[in-house]
Amino acid sequence: MAEISIRKVSKTFGKTTVLGGVDLDIFNGEFVVILGPSGCGKSTLLRLIAGLEEISAGEIAIAGVVVNALEPRERGCAMVFQNYALYPHMTVAQNIGYALKVAGVARAERQARVEATAKSVGLTEYLDRKPGQLSGGQRQRVAMARAIIREPRVFLFDEPLSNLDAKLRVQMRHEIRRIHNRIGATSVFVTHDQHEGMTLADRLVVMNKGSIEQVGTPAEVHDRPASVYVAGFIGSPAMNFLPGQISLVRRGVLLENGTLIPLAQMPVLEDGHLVQLGIRPEHARLTPRGRGVIEAQVDMIEDLGAQRLCNLMFEDMPFCVLIEARPPLPAGTPVGLDIPAEHIHLFDAASERRIEIALPLPVAAPAEALTG
Amino acid sequence: MRRAHFKFSWIAAALLAPQLLIVFVFFYWPSAQALYWAFTLEQPWGGGNTWVGFDNFRKVLSDPYYWSSVRVSVIYALATTVLAIGMALTLAIFVDRQLAGYRAYRVAVIWPYAVAAPAVGLAFQFVFNPGAGIFSYINAVAPGWWDLSQNPWQAIAAIVVAGAWKQVAYSFVFFLAALQSIPRSLTEAAAMDGARPLRRMIDLQLPLLTPTFFFLLVINITDSFTDSFGIVDTLTGGGPFRATDLLVYKIYADGFRGFDYSGAAAQSIILMLLVMALTFVQFRYIERRVHYT
């Protein structure tokens, strides 16, 4: 059974619809990351689960109980906020122990649990400090500890790492995943950072404009994006898109300038069907002029250290290729491009949904769903 | 911040002159005069004075009426401050929680601050009048029960209520601003931690209001010492039998009714020192100590 079950949930603020009929099942012990740009409704969805916003329509159940009408304290969720939301007038120990104090846990037990929790996140030396005297990373740990100590059924994270610097963000990311592995509580993590999503998630939920675009493991979402939107959002640098139409006779996609890009297998579509052909920068290959399937020109080359990012112009469209070598290619140099058929993604031009070319791979379900 | 430096210019002097003139005529000159009179014996009808040193102060401080005035001033200051801060806090919490109709009374609550003290006193003169208004009904049931011209404690209660009513607005504005500057996520975090609204108020909002609370405490006490003249003068005239003879009112009564310029000047100096001390406490200790980062 799903730990959190979201059924046709929508949320409107006045006349603005923020979420339009979202369906999602989150399984017991799973780490789910909700990924999307700002304004896509991901934080709203999390706040609906937490009970900080009222559900406009639909139903949310936690552990089989419909929670629509329940107060946040009755839902068994703990939340880590983006700006930590630590109580500024309380010490670290008081911050961590506040939930227990409200719950009426005896002082001695409270103190023991605060100390144990603080130890598990490395805060033992800071228990008597006020949040104002802590660094960003330490405050983040206090916020984590405050959530952990309640032993909640569900952890909710609202972009908790976005205020940290890059190095600390990676470190805290690892720590959050380690804590999840140790405690095993169901976790829902909201972020706009695809690296956080890819690395933390058991399952990734990609959202756009108030609805879910795709749900799947990070590998599934990356390798078989369900829409143009997901394909463009996941992966860095972003996927290249070339508009064209299906040519059954020539077994490929005919681009607008007459270039044919051959496909390994033909999708079940009529001749002339309009499509978007997608290819990731790491999969396209640079060739000498006249030896590839496409002719393009160098616009500029960005050196990333380990790799080079070749920004090309094909007709009037930018096209990006990731290469290992450091070729001397000044701007304006004509080059060829090879587009390997096995790495091509096809999307319907009208609906922007994915068109399957090869036989679908078996979908990996979360372990919990199979056993439980 | 970089400070701007200006060279002396006649335009700058001309622009400053009106303000300086006002401050000089209405503050420095009278203060200096009061200081001089406090150490001399001034004749009521003019015509010379005698240097008497600290005699005026000795006389004031050994006068039992002065000490009863100090006592009633302290009662007035504490009572109006507690009442005003309490009312202001309650209203501010209602407005902050956006209870029904908050938009209307958010504005309404601020208005009394714009009313001058004598006008407040006059308005409450009607409210507390034993022969007309609300209390006439009580007096109709229990004849003579309410009369602030005879019952000292009723007279004190009347000026306290009027004074507090006037102070509520100021404190309300500050409390509301402070409440609204508490980040929403803090309240939400406390809600997630299981605290109900009342619990959140006690554990979270009130402690975070402490700096504002101390600021308002000093401001209100200072104001109740200096800004109470109009209310006392219109509402009770210091009576009955000096029961509402606050320090600032006693200065006026002794000076301009009793023609004891020297005694009144000495009292002025004492009151001025008291207010300066309170202001010093305000800036030196409270503003620095009680705040959270």
XYZ file of C-alpha atoms in Angstrom:
665
model
C 0.000 0.000 0.000
C 1.168 3.487 -0.730
C 2.362 5.486 2.271
C 1.192 8.737 0.701
C -1.536 8.564 -1.868
C -2.445 11.699 -3.798
C -5.676 11.507 -5.801
C -6.737 14.186 -8.301
C -5.446 16.916 -6.022
C -5.766 20.461 -7.233
C -5.030 23.782 -5.590
C -6.268 27.180 -6.639
C -5.436 30.569 -5.153
C -8.347 32.790 -6.148
C -8.556 32.363 -9.901
C -5.024 31.031 -10.330
C -4.692 27.273 -10.594
C -1.405 26.158 -9.102
C -2.013 22.428 -9.202
C -4.454 20.842 -11.609
C -5.476 17.311 -10.675
C -2.261 15.629 -9.554
C -2.122 11.837 -9.023
C 0.867 10.314 -7.247
C 1.630 7.315 -5.057
C 4.615 7.431 -2.743
C 5.615 4.108 -1.233
C 6.746 3.289 2.284
C 10.429 4.042 2.842
C 10.882 5.570 -0.560
C 12.918 8.722 -1.284
C 10.900 10.692 -3.805
C 12.219 13.920 -5.312
C 9.793 16.370 -6.853
C 11.699 18.324 -9.476
C 10.619 21.328 -11.456
C 11.304 25.004 -12.143
C 10.059 27.685 -9.763
C 6.325 28.222 -10.026
C 5.569 24.667 -11.198
C 3.589 23.872 -8.039
C 6.100 21.506 -6.436
C 6.334 23.398 -3.128
C 2.554 23.769 -3.068
C 2.177 20.005 -3.439
C 4.553 19.485 -0.496
C 2.679 22.032 1.624
C -0.590 20.275 0.813
C 0.891 17.008 2.093
C 2.145 18.813 5.215
C -1.215 20.455 5.828
C 0.090 24.018 5.598
C -2.264 24.755 2.708
C -5.829 23.596 2.207
C -6.605 21.208 -0.612
C -9.012 22.764 -3.147
C -10.158 19.458 -4.631
C -9.089 15.826 -4.478
C -7.784 13.692 -1.653
C -4.501 13.034 0.138
C -4.118 9.949 2.315
C -1.153 9.202 4.576
C -0.841 5.580 5.738
C -4.371 4.875 4.584
C -5.966 7.778 6.440
C -7.451 10.645 4.449
C -5.799 13.751 5.894
C -7.625 16.524 4.012
C -9.255 17.845 7.177
C -6.398 17.090 9.592
C -4.147 19.734 11.138
C -0.408 19.529 10.358
C 0.330 18.137 13.845
C -2.066 15.234 13.275
C -0.455 14.044 10.043
C 2.803 12.582 11.353
C 4.976 14.576 8.963
C 8.127 16.530 9.781
C 9.313 19.279 7.493
C 12.660 20.911 6.752
C 12.183 24.420 5.414
C 14.201 26.249 2.778
C 15.281 29.017 5.161
C 15.547 26.503 8.062
C 12.867 28.371 10.091
C 14.777 27.895 13.351
C 13.354 29.604 16.425
C 15.817 32.490 16.884
C 15.257 32.948 20.622
C 15.808 29.304 21.520
C 19.080 27.431 21.852
C 19.924 24.598 19.493
C 18.825 22.101 22.153
C 15.507 23.912 22.648
C 14.971 24.069 18.900
C 15.545 20.357 18.484
C 13.461 19.439 21.532
C 10.540 21.800 20.913
C 8.275 19.196 19.310
C 8.835 16.865 22.280
C 8.148 19.680 24.727
C 4.869 20.464 22.976
C 4.022 16.763 23.021
C 4.559 16.740 26.786
C 7.567 14.387 26.882
C 9.229 14.404 30.326
C 12.297 16.598 30.709
C 14.787 13.764 31.333
C 13.693 11.747 28.315
C 13.573 14.879 26.204
C 17.117 15.787 27.111
C 18.367 12.282 26.367
C 16.694 12.236 22.973
C 17.920 15.733 22.099
C 21.471 14.700 22.915
C 21.226 11.489 20.920
C 19.764 13.276 17.905
C 22.296 16.096 18.093
C 25.074 13.524 18.205
C 23.755 11.778 15.099
C 24.029 14.989 13.073
C 27.251 16.212 14.713
C 25.818 19.063 16.746
C 26.821 17.991 20.266
C 29.152 20.963 20.809
C 26.590 23.506 19.687
C 23.600 22.597 21.872
C 23.807 25.778 23.964
C 24.209 28.184 21.058
C 21.500 30.279 19.476
C 20.809 29.816 15.745
C 22.264 33.280 15.075
C 25.689 32.016 16.140
C 25.727 29.093 13.705
C 26.919 28.777 10.108
C 24.559 27.903 7.269
C 25.502 24.236 7.314
C 25.072 23.983 11.082
C 21.650 25.619 10.902
C 20.723 23.097 8.243
C 21.741 20.311 10.620
C 19.602 21.775 13.402
C 16.644 21.854 11.023
C 17.333 18.209 10.149
C 17.663 17.233 13.803
C 14.411 18.975 14.634
C 12.691 16.808 12.040
C 14.497 13.562 12.953
C 13.791 13.707 16.693
C 10.044 13.371 16.125
C 10.548 9.995 14.417
C 7.955 10.962 11.804
C 6.335 8.622 9.280
C 7.144 11.087 6.536
C 9.948 13.604 6.003
C 9.170 16.606 3.853
C 12.013 18.711 2.472
C 11.282 22.074 0.862
C 14.404 22.993 -1.122
C 16.519 22.631 2.025
C 19.890 22.973 0.295
C 19.287 25.999 -1.888
C 20.721 28.486 0.623
C 24.048 26.652 0.958
C 27.188 27.147 -1.085
C 28.025 24.570 -3.752
C 30.475 22.487 -1.716
C 28.310 22.340 1.392
C 25.306 21.496 -0.742
C 26.962 18.313 -2.016
C 28.069 17.419 1.507
C 24.589 17.931 2.996
C 23.065 16.033 0.068
C 25.126 12.998 1.001
C 24.228 13.454 4.640
C 20.497 13.607 3.910
C 20.703 10.430 1.854
C 22.709 8.702 4.611
C 20.146 9.715 7.230
C 17.383 8.409 4.990
C 19.163 5.081 4.575
C 19.607 4.817 8.345
C 16.101 5.827 9.425
C 14.160 4.510 6.475
C 11.236 6.928 6.794
C 9.409 7.930 3.638
C 10.941 11.139 2.283
C 9.571 13.698 -0.137
C 12.156 16.222 -1.298
C 11.326 19.258 -3.409
C 14.027 20.928 -5.478
C 14.678 22.783 -8.720
C 18.210 21.380 -8.928
C 18.375 18.386 -11.250
C 21.654 17.174 -9.708
C 19.956 16.912 -6.303
C 17.059 15.130 -7.963
C 19.186 12.662 -9.885
C 21.472 11.811 -6.968
C 18.988 11.653 -4.082
C 15.911 10.087 -5.574
C 14.674 6.529 -5.610
C 12.007 7.941 -7.842
C 11.894 11.286 -9.560
C 8.699 13.252 -10.152
C 9.142 15.926 -12.816
C 6.566 18.705 -12.631
C 5.696 21.500 -15.015
C 2.960 24.136 -14.804
C 0.965 22.455 -12.062
C 0.970 18.912 -13.382
C 3.251 15.890 -13.336
C 5.186 15.320 -16.563
C 6.880 12.068 -15.642
C 7.457 9.733 -12.700
C 10.326 7.268 -12.768
C 13.758 6.339 -11.485
C 16.417 8.951 -12.264
C 17.825 6.629 -14.951
C 14.426 6.166 -16.600
C 13.722 9.860 -16.608
C 17.134 10.627 -18.054
C 17.256 7.824 -20.611
C 13.632 7.839 -21.738
C 12.177 11.290 -21.064
C 8.407 11.262 -21.487
C 8.133 14.688 -23.088
C 10.070 17.471 -24.765
C 9.826 19.347 -21.479
C 11.436 16.576 -19.392
C 14.057 15.953 -22.066
C 15.042 19.613 -22.031
C 14.920 19.946 -18.247
C 16.897 16.850 -17.235
C 20.504 16.603 -18.397
C 23.166 19.244 -18.502
C 23.884 20.713 -20.986
C 20.335 20.434 -22.298
C 19.254 18.122 -25.104
C 19.297 19.429 -28.690
C 16.035 19.418 -30.640
C 15.643 19.382 -34.414
C 12.180 19.722 -35.973
C 11.384 17.404 -38.912
C 9.013 14.855 -40.345
C 8.916 11.072 -40.612
C 9.954 9.656 -43.971
C 8.900 6.008 -44.202
C 10.507 5.550 -47.628
C 13.929 6.838 -46.601
C 13.652 5.330 -43.075
C 14.460 8.404 -41.069
C 13.561 11.933 -40.039
C 13.609 14.546 -42.789
C 14.679 17.924 -41.442
C 13.310 21.191 -42.799
C 16.390 21.848 -44.976
C 16.115 18.413 -46.624
C 18.756 16.647 -44.506
C 17.839 13.069 -43.614
C 18.728 11.648 -40.229
C 18.453 7.872 -40.397
C 16.658 5.933 -37.648
C 17.512 2.390 -36.550
C 13.851 1.356 -36.311
C 10.790 3.128 -37.613
C 8.022 4.161 -35.205
C 4.423 3.242 -36.041
C 3.502 6.572 -37.669
C 2.243 7.711 -41.050
C 4.527 9.327 -43.596
C 5.114 13.054 -43.010
C 4.192 13.006 -39.299
C 5.730 16.068 -37.683
C 8.251 15.263 -34.932
C 10.953 16.770 -32.754
C 14.176 14.821 -32.895
C 16.175 14.981 -29.682
C 19.850 14.168 -29.166
C 21.925 14.789 -26.047
C 25.149 16.829 -26.411
C 27.195 13.887 -25.107
C 25.783 11.562 -27.786
C 26.231 13.683 -30.921
C 29.699 13.408 -32.485
C 31.782 16.009 -34.213
C 33.219 14.881 -37.613
C 35.282 16.585 -40.295
C 33.264 18.615 -42.790
C 31.221 16.456 -45.215
C 31.574 13.258 -43.209
C 28.558 13.602 -40.890
C 24.816 13.620 -41.514
C 24.506 17.323 -40.723
C 26.636 20.294 -41.734
C 27.031 22.997 -39.097
C 29.285 25.901 -38.131
C 31.222 26.545 -34.931
C 29.808 29.455 -32.924
C 32.015 29.239 -29.869
C 33.745 26.661 -27.717
C 33.525 26.701 -23.922
C 36.208 24.847 -21.993
C 34.744 23.131 -18.915
C 38.105 21.705 -17.865
C 37.477 18.007 -18.306
C 35.354 18.513 -21.415
C 34.677 21.047 -24.131
C 31.249 22.396 -24.946
C 31.002 23.079 -28.696
C 28.223 25.525 -29.420
C 27.389 25.136 -33.092
C 24.882 26.766 -35.409
C 22.827 24.468 -37.631
C 20.818 26.614 -40.009
C 19.583 29.208 -37.456
C 19.347 26.806 -34.565
C 21.909 26.415 -31.783
C 23.261 22.910 -31.400
C 25.511 21.750 -28.597
C 28.075 18.937 -28.585
C 30.191 17.739 -25.676
C 33.664 16.570 -26.665
C 36.775 15.313 -24.889
C 39.476 16.681 -27.225
C 40.673 20.280 -27.523
C 40.356 20.878 -31.251
C 41.543 24.209 -32.677
C 38.196 25.289 -34.113
C 37.806 29.058 -34.512
C 34.329 30.553 -34.832
C 32.815 30.060 -38.264
C 34.618 26.774 -39.000
C 32.291 24.407 -40.913
C 32.048 20.983 -39.261
C 30.072 17.769 -39.743
C 27.846 16.143 -37.123
C 27.145 12.485 -36.649
C 23.889 11.582 -34.901
C 23.967 7.933 -33.761
C 20.559 6.330 -34.340
C 20.608 4.406 -31.022
C 20.683 7.678 -29.042
C 17.876 9.472 -30.871
C 14.742 10.505 -28.940
C 11.572 11.214 -30.901
C 8.726 13.435 -29.715
C 5.397 14.198 -31.311
C 5.566 17.806 -32.561
C 1.968 18.583 -31.574
C 1.598 16.854 -28.193
C 5.331 17.035 -27.325
C 5.034 13.501 -25.857
C 7.622 10.808 -26.432
C 7.301 8.447 -29.403
C 8.742 4.985 -28.679
C 11.137 3.813 -31.345
C 12.626 0.697 -29.824
C 10.763 -1.897 -27.802
C 10.031 -0.483 -24.335
C 12.532 -1.526 -21.691
C 11.131 -3.217 -18.588
C 10.173 -0.513 -16.074
C 11.922 -0.867 -12.758
C 9.348 -0.680 -9.969
C 10.399 0.277 -6.432
C 11.307 -2.736 -4.323
C 8.537 -1.933 -1.833
C 5.869 -2.194 -4.529
C 6.987 -5.671 -5.499
C 7.338 -7.130 -2.024
C 4.556 -5.305 -0.250
C 27.597 54.578 5.520
C 29.538 57.528 4.152
C 28.852 60.811 5.805
C 28.292 63.884 3.780
C 30.265 66.947 4.792
C 29.140 70.428 3.958
C 31.066 73.636 4.064
C 29.529 76.460 6.018
C 27.246 78.481 3.833
C 24.752 81.266 4.443
C 22.035 79.284 2.649
C 22.469 76.366 5.024
C 22.355 78.713 8.010
C 19.227 80.404 6.665
C 17.523 77.042 6.127
C 18.399 75.885 9.625
C 17.469 79.136 11.326
C 13.656 78.689 11.654
C 13.997 75.263 13.287
C 16.807 76.409 15.554
C 14.773 79.451 16.524
C 11.770 77.297 17.454
C 13.883 74.906 19.517
C 15.610 77.821 21.201
C 12.460 79.804 22.019
C 10.348 76.852 23.132
C 12.924 74.584 24.698
C 16.366 75.983 25.551
C 15.234 79.391 26.705
C 12.415 78.125 29.010
C 14.638 75.312 30.265
C 17.407 77.742 31.083
C 14.894 80.047 32.733
C 13.480 77.155 34.772
C 16.965 76.131 35.810
C 17.662 79.699 36.958
C 14.337 80.011 38.803
C 14.866 76.651 40.476
C 17.821 78.115 42.342
C 16.253 81.499 43.125
C 13.206 82.741 44.957
C 11.059 84.467 42.357
C 8.545 87.086 43.398
C 5.021 86.247 42.219
C 4.304 89.725 40.818
C 7.753 90.293 39.398
C 10.359 92.676 40.720
C 13.586 90.916 41.551
C 14.654 87.574 42.935
C 17.029 86.116 45.510
C 19.553 83.333 45.064
C 18.614 80.494 47.449
C 20.729 77.541 46.217
C 19.057 74.170 46.758
C 16.349 75.529 49.067
C 13.610 75.079 46.452
C 14.562 71.434 45.927
C 14.730 70.809 49.660
C 11.288 72.301 50.069
C 9.807 70.298 47.200
C 11.314 67.011 48.353
C 10.106 67.515 51.939
C 6.585 68.401 50.827
C 4.159 65.496 51.524
C 1.926 66.717 48.675
C 4.852 66.310 46.287
C 5.374 62.721 47.364
C 1.710 61.933 47.018
C 1.942 63.397 43.525
C 4.937 61.117 42.810
C 2.925 58.166 44.100
C -0.117 58.888 41.932
C 2.125 59.589 38.916
C 3.796 56.215 39.296
C 0.407 54.515 39.652
C -0.823 56.381 36.587
C 2.305 55.572 34.580
C 2.243 51.858 35.399
C -1.511 51.466 34.998
C -1.763 53.298 31.650
C 1.306 51.495 30.332
C 0.055 48.039 31.319
C -3.425 48.778 30.022
C -2.251 50.385 26.775
C 0.353 47.718 26.001
C -2.064 44.932 26.870
C -4.830 46.328 24.689
C -2.442 47.113 21.847
C -0.956 43.613 21.942
C -4.382 41.961 21.941
C -5.585 44.059 19.014
C -2.335 43.546 17.108
C -2.610 39.771 17.520
C -6.178 39.878 16.210
C -5.140 41.935 13.218
C -2.116 39.741 12.587
C -4.311 36.636 12.579
C -6.586 38.486 10.179
C -9.720 37.856 12.167
C -12.946 39.116 10.631
C -13.045 42.863 10.030
C -9.347 43.460 10.677
C -8.979 45.866 7.769
C -11.556 48.205 9.238
C -10.209 48.379 12.750
C -6.560 48.362 11.754
C -7.191 51.917 10.585
C -9.667 52.766 13.340
C -7.224 51.740 16.063
C -4.558 54.148 14.794
C -6.783 57.229 14.804
C -6.809 58.016 18.555
C -3.109 58.821 18.362
C -3.962 61.825 16.218
C -6.320 63.233 18.868
C -4.819 65.882 21.165
C -4.743 65.095 24.888
C -7.206 67.866 25.946
C -9.673 66.625 23.329
C -9.314 63.102 24.706
C -9.997 64.470 28.181
C -13.065 66.344 26.954
C -14.419 63.270 25.197
C -13.998 61.166 28.317
C -15.547 63.981 30.356
C -18.781 63.041 28.617
C -18.176 59.304 28.908
C -17.469 59.445 32.650
C -19.969 62.171 33.514
C -21.992 60.959 36.535
C -25.087 62.850 35.371
C -25.117 61.906 31.699
C -23.914 59.034 29.521
C -23.161 55.447 30.486
C -22.530 55.989 34.177
C -25.747 57.923 34.745
C -27.580 54.626 34.266
C -25.493 53.003 37.024
C -26.113 56.031 39.226
C -29.827 55.711 38.522
C -29.713 52.205 40.027
C -27.257 52.999 42.830
C -27.485 56.750 43.420
C -24.140 58.464 43.967
C -22.088 55.324 43.289
C -20.134 56.875 40.418
C -18.741 60.376 40.835
C -15.197 61.161 39.852
C -15.391 64.564 41.472
C -15.727 62.876 44.864
C -14.193 59.400 44.671
C -10.394 59.557 44.267
C -9.980 56.031 42.913
C -12.692 56.589 40.327
C -10.931 59.785 39.249
C -7.627 57.917 38.882
C -9.365 55.129 36.950
C -10.882 57.716 34.619
C -7.580 59.400 33.723
C -5.890 55.988 33.392
C -8.528 54.781 30.929
C -8.390 58.035 28.944
C -4.579 58.062 28.920
C -4.345 54.387 27.940
C -6.935 54.858 25.203
C -4.739 57.499 23.661
C -1.576 55.380 23.977
C -3.016 52.175 22.487
C -2.665 53.381 18.902
C 1.061 54.010 19.084
C 1.861 50.667 20.707
C -0.500 48.878 18.329
C 1.377 50.107 15.264
C 4.677 48.866 16.666
C 3.319 45.506 17.816
C 1.641 44.879 14.486
C 4.816 45.695 12.575
C 6.804 43.390 14.861
C 4.291 40.546 14.538
C 4.235 40.830 10.781
C 8.007 40.752 10.603
C 8.059 37.276 12.183
C 8.704 34.995 9.200
C 5.706 32.882 8.265
C 7.859 29.792 8.038
C 8.577 30.051 11.799
C 4.876 29.803 12.580
C 4.585 26.958 10.108
C 7.549 25.149 11.630
C 5.905 25.416 15.040
C 2.651 24.124 13.554
C 4.552 21.149 12.136
C 6.123 20.660 15.564
C 2.621 20.229 16.932
C 2.001 23.605 18.576
C -1.538 24.981 18.437
C -2.178 28.714 17.830
C -2.238 29.660 21.539
C 0.919 27.665 22.226
C 2.626 29.269 19.222
C 1.715 32.683 20.582
C 3.232 31.957 23.998
C 6.345 30.115 22.811
C 7.081 31.981 19.621
C 5.358 35.292 19.041
C 5.589 36.786 22.529
C 9.313 36.024 23.010
C 10.062 37.463 19.588
C 8.160 40.607 20.566
C 10.381 41.214 23.608
C 12.497 43.966 21.995
C 9.366 45.811 20.865
C 7.805 45.270 24.272
C 10.692 46.919 26.135
C 10.865 49.764 23.678
C 7.150 50.462 24.135
C 7.420 50.111 27.905
C 9.890 52.978 28.133
C 8.123 55.108 25.535
C 4.764 54.657 27.265
C 6.100 55.428 30.733
C 7.874 58.529 29.442
C 4.763 59.642 27.600
C 2.540 59.116 30.620
C 4.788 61.437 32.657
C 4.866 64.230 30.108
C 1.761 63.934 27.923
C -0.881 63.561 30.636
C -1.476 67.250 31.368
C -4.319 67.770 28.898
C -6.240 64.757 30.120
C -5.947 65.656 33.805
C -6.776 69.305 33.208
C -9.990 68.638 31.285
C -11.146 65.513 33.080
C -10.447 66.005 36.804
C -8.496 69.231 37.259
C -6.173 67.335 39.588
C -8.920 66.509 42.061
C -10.696 65.342 44.040
C -8.414 66.554 46.801
C -5.215 66.177 44.747
C -5.999 62.514 43.979
C -5.050 62.979 40.326
C -2.414 65.642 40.870
C 0.211 64.139 38.533
C 3.750 65.591 38.545
C 3.267 67.504 35.329
C -0.104 68.852 36.486
C 1.258 69.857 39.872
C 3.958 71.907 38.151
C 1.279 73.829 36.284
C -0.974 74.202 39.310
C 1.819 75.345 41.669
C 3.324 77.687 39.094
C 0.371 79.314 37.415
C -2.351 78.987 40.038
C -0.253 79.176 43.202
C 2.310 81.607 41.694
C 5.129 79.551 43.220
C 7.391 79.921 40.172
C 10.479 78.745 41.996
C 8.905 75.569 43.404
C 7.366 74.744 40.016
C 10.728 75.323 38.320
C 12.427 72.960 40.751
C 9.763 70.305 40.053
C 10.266 70.816 36.307
C 13.968 70.169 36.648
C 13.331 66.961 38.624
C 10.813 65.737 36.028
C 13.199 66.601 33.221
C 15.978 64.599 34.877
C 13.598 61.650 35.310
C 12.620 61.674 31.632
C 16.264 62.040 30.603
C 17.146 59.035 32.760
C 14.380 56.956 31.150
C 15.524 57.984 27.680
C 19.081 57.087 28.604
C 17.950 53.642 29.782
C 16.040 53.264 26.528
C 18.972 54.016 24.257
C 21.791 52.646 26.315
C 20.473 49.320 27.536
C 17.250 48.223 25.924
C 17.970 49.092 22.314
C 21.253 47.226 22.487
C 20.534 44.219 24.616
C 17.187 42.788 23.700
C 17.298 41.787 20.088
C 17.769 38.599 18.133
C 19.664 38.099 14.950
